[in-house]
């Protein structure tokens, strides 16, 4: 029984646990039927800071989100992990806030706070009682405009060790976790900003100093590369006055040019083998596809759900239900520059099927997909699940604010919810088969085998990439 609980936790980590392959969106903005709208006001300060305000007086709370349009994709080879590093440094004090006091000031006021970094953005967010909003705005403006005087070599070295320990715990010593890094290195060409993890390489952090970090901050963390989103029990006029007071005089940073989409492209299958401290072999197939909000993204998402989401999916019926694997899943995580179509299967300890046999079964499922049509009910179920996820994600003020911030940061339009309603509701069976034929059927992929140490003979095929 204990093994079963451990295994369930492992499965959750395999399918959803790594932010590197998670969906870009902080709140799933996909729906299929009824229009979804969030009332808001948007404006911009003279220094380029974009502000979004959303009134919701249902609870005496306010959620504040500051999203910087910078993630690991803005880094350079040899200088990776900087964006994630600043996720740590932004809580270590600023010119007018003592070390660790940002946490204390918010929690003592009855609030919660956190930050996150992915390939394309870094955000910092707090939920506090409504009467604490001014304090939060002051804190956020202070670290936006006055962080660097508090960034010392000593703090840098302390946080460097913290990040290295975090990487060891989350990546290097976590079963199966290094596969995301290995896939990125093989799927994308050298120098592509998605070819390394957000947390970066340990050797890069070892070779840089505090001045390198400061230069990165000056380049990317100006108000003109940020979106300040506030939602909840606010007085709009007073909130605007506070925003002008605390952010209005901050100087703009250097101009920021948008990055062009850069989906991966493969001319042949690439087989890689990773030895890890695991007991159960795993196979993962990754097809390159499109990029966020591409016209085919919605149909690819629906295809992924039909193939491998839930107990009615093809993968569950043919791999899990038959006892060949303990878990199988299909996902289509999308980021600003590229998306990836992932198929994962974890071999059952009680199965007599080898990893090569499971890989062959997965290939057969794909080969037979067009000849075994899914019905209208399957498509309807997928859309219903997408709708439910949308509604759930927008129930809280924080979910609404996150959605507005996400849409504005990447697409310059906070109110994309109804467009998403339309594009997902209009996906047809013909669209699903079309994108299957264009991006999956007979297409080249990265095929990763994760095997116990010393047992490379268990791999799907001999490695073609070392």
GROMACS .gro file of C-alpha atoms in nm, residues 6-203:
model
  198
    6UNK     CA    1   0.457   0.665  -0.338
    7UNK     CA    2   0.392   0.559  -0.696
    8UNK     CA    3   0.088   0.784  -0.726
    9UNK     CA    4   0.296   1.078  -0.608
   10UNK     CA    5   0.566   0.988  -0.859
   11UNK     CA    6   0.312   0.970  -1.139
   12UNK     CA    7   0.180   1.316  -1.054
   13UNK     CA    8   0.536   1.449  -1.066
   14UNK     CA    9   0.605   1.281  -1.400
   15UNK     CA   10   0.303   1.427  -1.572
   16UNK     CA   11   0.266   1.764  -1.406
   17UNK     CA   12   0.551   1.832  -1.166
   18UNK     CA   13   0.806   2.016  -1.375
   19UNK     CA   14   0.739   2.381  -1.445
   20UNK     CA   15   0.967   2.363  -1.746
   21UNK     CA   16   0.705   2.166  -1.933
   22UNK     CA   17   0.402   2.312  -1.779
   23UNK     CA   18   0.149   2.517  -1.971
   24UNK     CA   19   0.254   2.878  -2.000
   25UNK     CA   20  -0.081   3.001  -1.871
   26UNK     CA   21  -0.116   3.049  -1.493
   27UNK     CA   22  -0.490   2.996  -1.522
   28UNK     CA   23  -0.632   2.783  -1.802
   29UNK     CA   24  -0.816   3.037  -2.018
   30UNK     CA   25  -0.973   2.784  -2.252
   31UNK     CA   26  -1.349   2.746  -2.262
   32UNK     CA   27  -1.605   2.618  -2.504
   33UNK     CA   28  -1.952   2.762  -2.461
   34UNK     CA   29  -2.063   3.056  -2.255
   35UNK     CA   30  -1.863   3.379  -2.283
   36UNK     CA   31  -1.619   3.442  -2.004
   37UNK     CA   32  -1.545   3.802  -1.920
   38UNK     CA   33  -1.348   3.983  -1.651
   39UNK     CA   34  -1.418   4.353  -1.605
   40UNK     CA   35  -1.096   4.554  -1.594
   41UNK     CA   36  -0.934   4.887  -1.667
   42UNK     CA   37  -0.597   4.909  -1.838
   43UNK     CA   38  -0.362   5.204  -1.871
   44UNK     CA   39   0.008   5.281  -1.890
   45UNK     CA   40   0.239   5.509  -1.694
   46UNK     CA   41   0.485   5.741  -1.868
   47UNK     CA   42   0.770   5.502  -1.787
   48UNK     CA   43   0.597   5.221  -1.974
   49UNK     CA   44   0.454   5.027  -1.679
   50UNK     CA   45   0.127   4.864  -1.784
   51UNK     CA   46  -0.143   4.865  -1.515
   52UNK     CA   47  -0.454   4.647  -1.503
   53UNK     CA   48  -0.723   4.702  -1.238
   54UNK     CA   49  -1.013   4.469  -1.160
   55UNK     CA   50  -1.279   4.550  -0.898
   56UNK     CA   51  -1.429   4.264  -0.699
   57UNK     CA   52  -1.587   4.356  -0.366
   58UNK     CA   53  -1.702   4.005  -0.274
   59UNK     CA   54  -1.426   3.975  -0.011
   60UNK     CA   55  -1.216   4.239   0.169
   61UNK     CA   56  -0.901   4.114  -0.004
   62UNK     CA   57  -0.668   4.236  -0.276
   63UNK     CA   58  -0.442   4.033  -0.504
   64UNK     CA   59  -0.138   4.208  -0.654
   65UNK     CA   60   0.065   4.055  -0.936
   66UNK     CA   61   0.379   4.201  -1.092
   67UNK     CA   62   0.479   4.009  -1.403
   68UNK     CA   63   0.809   4.081  -1.574
   69UNK     CA   64   0.835   3.964  -1.933
   70UNK     CA   65   1.162   3.786  -1.867
   71UNK     CA   66   1.237   3.422  -1.806
   72UNK     CA   67   1.512   3.182  -1.896
   73UNK     CA   68   1.448   3.249  -2.267
   74UNK     CA   69   1.612   3.592  -2.224
   75UNK     CA   70   1.935   3.438  -2.097
   76UNK     CA   71   2.247   3.353  -2.294
   77UNK     CA   72   2.435   3.024  -2.326
   78UNK     CA   73   2.688   3.017  -2.045
   79UNK     CA   74   2.479   3.253  -1.834
   80UNK     CA   75   2.174   3.045  -1.754
   81UNK     CA   76   1.955   3.048  -1.445
   82UNK     CA   77   1.963   3.427  -1.397
   83UNK     CA   78   1.585   3.481  -1.412
   84UNK     CA   79   1.524   3.207  -1.157
   85UNK     CA   80   1.806   3.346  -0.944
   86UNK     CA   81   1.624   3.679  -0.922
   87UNK     CA   82   1.314   3.499  -0.803
   88UNK     CA   83   1.524   3.443  -0.490
   89UNK     CA   84   1.700   3.779  -0.479
   90UNK     CA   85   1.380   3.982  -0.501
   91UNK     CA   86   1.289   3.864  -0.151
   92UNK     CA   87   1.627   3.945   0.002
   93UNK     CA   88   1.568   4.313   0.069
   94UNK     CA   89   1.608   4.635  -0.127
   95UNK     CA   90   1.736   4.985  -0.061
   96UNK     CA   91   1.458   5.064   0.186
   97UNK     CA   92   1.358   4.714   0.298
   98UNK     CA   93   1.584   4.508   0.522
   99UNK     CA   94   1.687   4.150   0.448
  100UNK     CA   95   1.394   3.906   0.465
  101UNK     CA   96   1.158   4.188   0.564
  102UNK     CA   97   0.943   4.163   0.253
  103UNK     CA   98   0.817   3.826   0.378
  104UNK     CA   99   0.768   3.954   0.732
  105UNK     CA  100   0.582   4.270   0.634
  106UNK     CA  101   0.334   4.077   0.421
  107UNK     CA  102   0.277   3.785   0.656
  108UNK     CA  103   0.248   4.011   0.961
  109UNK     CA  104  -0.024   4.197   0.772
  110UNK     CA  105  -0.217   3.874   0.728
  111UNK     CA  106  -0.114   3.816   0.368
  112UNK     CA  107   0.045   3.546   0.157
  113UNK     CA  108   0.310   3.587  -0.112
  114UNK     CA  109   0.524   3.399  -0.357
  115UNK     CA  110   0.699   3.418  -0.692
  116UNK     CA  111   0.755   3.193  -0.989
  117UNK     CA  112   0.972   3.179  -1.298
  118UNK     CA  113   0.935   2.995  -1.625
  119UNK     CA  114   1.082   3.017  -1.972
  120UNK     CA  115   0.910   3.341  -2.061
  121UNK     CA  116   0.812   3.538  -1.752
  122UNK     CA  117   0.874   3.595  -1.384
  123UNK     CA  118   0.592   3.699  -1.153
  124UNK     CA  119   0.564   3.806  -0.791
  125UNK     CA  120   0.226   3.804  -0.622
  126UNK     CA  121   0.061   3.876  -0.290
  127UNK     CA  122  -0.287   3.842  -0.146
  128UNK     CA  123  -0.350   4.077   0.145
  129UNK     CA  124  -0.636   4.241   0.335
  130UNK     CA  125  -0.765   4.533   0.130
  131UNK     CA  126  -0.636   4.790   0.380
  132UNK     CA  127  -0.278   4.669   0.315
  133UNK     CA  128  -0.271   4.750  -0.056
  134UNK     CA  129  -0.061   5.064  -0.024
  135UNK     CA  130   0.206   4.874   0.166
  136UNK     CA  131   0.227   4.610  -0.108
  137UNK     CA  132   0.257   4.873  -0.381
  138UNK     CA  133   0.540   5.041  -0.193
  139UNK     CA  134   0.721   4.710  -0.148
  140UNK     CA  135   0.686   4.617  -0.514
  141UNK     CA  136   0.800   4.957  -0.635
  142UNK     CA  137   1.098   4.952  -0.402
  143UNK     CA  138   1.233   4.627  -0.537
  144UNK     CA  139   1.155   4.730  -0.896
  145UNK     CA  140   1.343   5.056  -0.864
  146UNK     CA  141   1.584   5.011  -0.574
  147UNK     CA  142   1.684   4.646  -0.553
  148UNK     CA  143   2.044   4.663  -0.676
  149UNK     CA  144   2.195   4.861  -0.384
  150UNK     CA  145   2.103   4.564  -0.165
  151UNK     CA  146   2.243   4.299  -0.403
  152UNK     CA  147   2.585   4.231  -0.254
  153UNK     CA  148   2.850   3.971  -0.330
  154UNK     CA  149   2.776   3.807   0.004
  155UNK     CA  150   2.403   3.775  -0.070
  156UNK     CA  151   2.485   3.651  -0.417
  157UNK     CA  152   2.705   3.373  -0.281
  158UNK     CA  153   2.444   3.272  -0.022
  159UNK     CA  154   2.165   3.254  -0.278
  160UNK     CA  155   2.390   3.077  -0.527
  161UNK     CA  156   2.433   2.794  -0.279
  162UNK     CA  157   2.058   2.797  -0.215
  163UNK     CA  158   1.985   2.764  -0.587
  164UNK     CA  159   2.245   2.489  -0.630
  165UNK     CA  160   2.086   2.297  -0.344
  166UNK     CA  161   1.743   2.352  -0.498
  167UNK     CA  162   1.864   2.214  -0.829
  168UNK     CA  163   2.016   1.911  -0.657
  169UNK     CA  164   1.689   1.843  -0.475
  170UNK     CA  165   1.446   1.913  -0.759
  171UNK     CA  166   1.645   1.800  -1.062
  172UNK     CA  167   1.969   1.612  -1.007
  173UNK     CA  168   1.853   1.386  -0.723
  174UNK     CA  169   1.485   1.362  -0.816
  175UNK     CA  170   1.398   1.044  -1.006
  176UNK     CA  171   1.309   1.112  -1.370
  177UNK     CA  172   1.347   1.491  -1.330
  178UNK     CA  173   1.660   1.531  -1.544
  179UNK     CA  174   1.470   1.406  -1.847
  180UNK     CA  175   1.326   1.753  -1.909
  181UNK     CA  176   1.674   1.900  -1.935
  182UNK     CA  177   1.795   1.620  -2.160
  183UNK     CA  178   1.496   1.649  -2.392
  184UNK     CA  179   1.542   2.025  -2.425
  185UNK     CA  180   1.908   1.982  -2.515
  186UNK     CA  181   1.822   1.737  -2.793
  187UNK     CA  182   1.492   1.879  -2.921
  188UNK     CA  183   1.617   2.234  -2.966
  189UNK     CA  184   1.930   2.347  -3.154
  190UNK     CA  185   2.235   2.482  -2.971
  191UNK     CA  186   2.169   2.829  -2.836
  192UNK     CA  187   1.790   2.804  -2.856
  193UNK     CA  188   1.651   2.969  -2.539
  194UNK     CA  189   1.444   2.660  -2.459
  195UNK     CA  190   1.742   2.425  -2.471
  196UNK     CA  191   1.813   2.472  -2.098
  197UNK     CA  192   1.599   2.455  -1.787
  198UNK     CA  193   1.474   2.764  -1.608
  199UNK     CA  194   1.690   2.678  -1.307
  200UNK     CA  195   1.996   2.677  -1.532
  201UNK     CA  196   2.324   2.490  -1.510
  202UNK     CA  197   2.524   2.474  -1.187
  203UNK     CA  198   2.849   2.541  -1.373
   0.00000   0.00000   0.00000
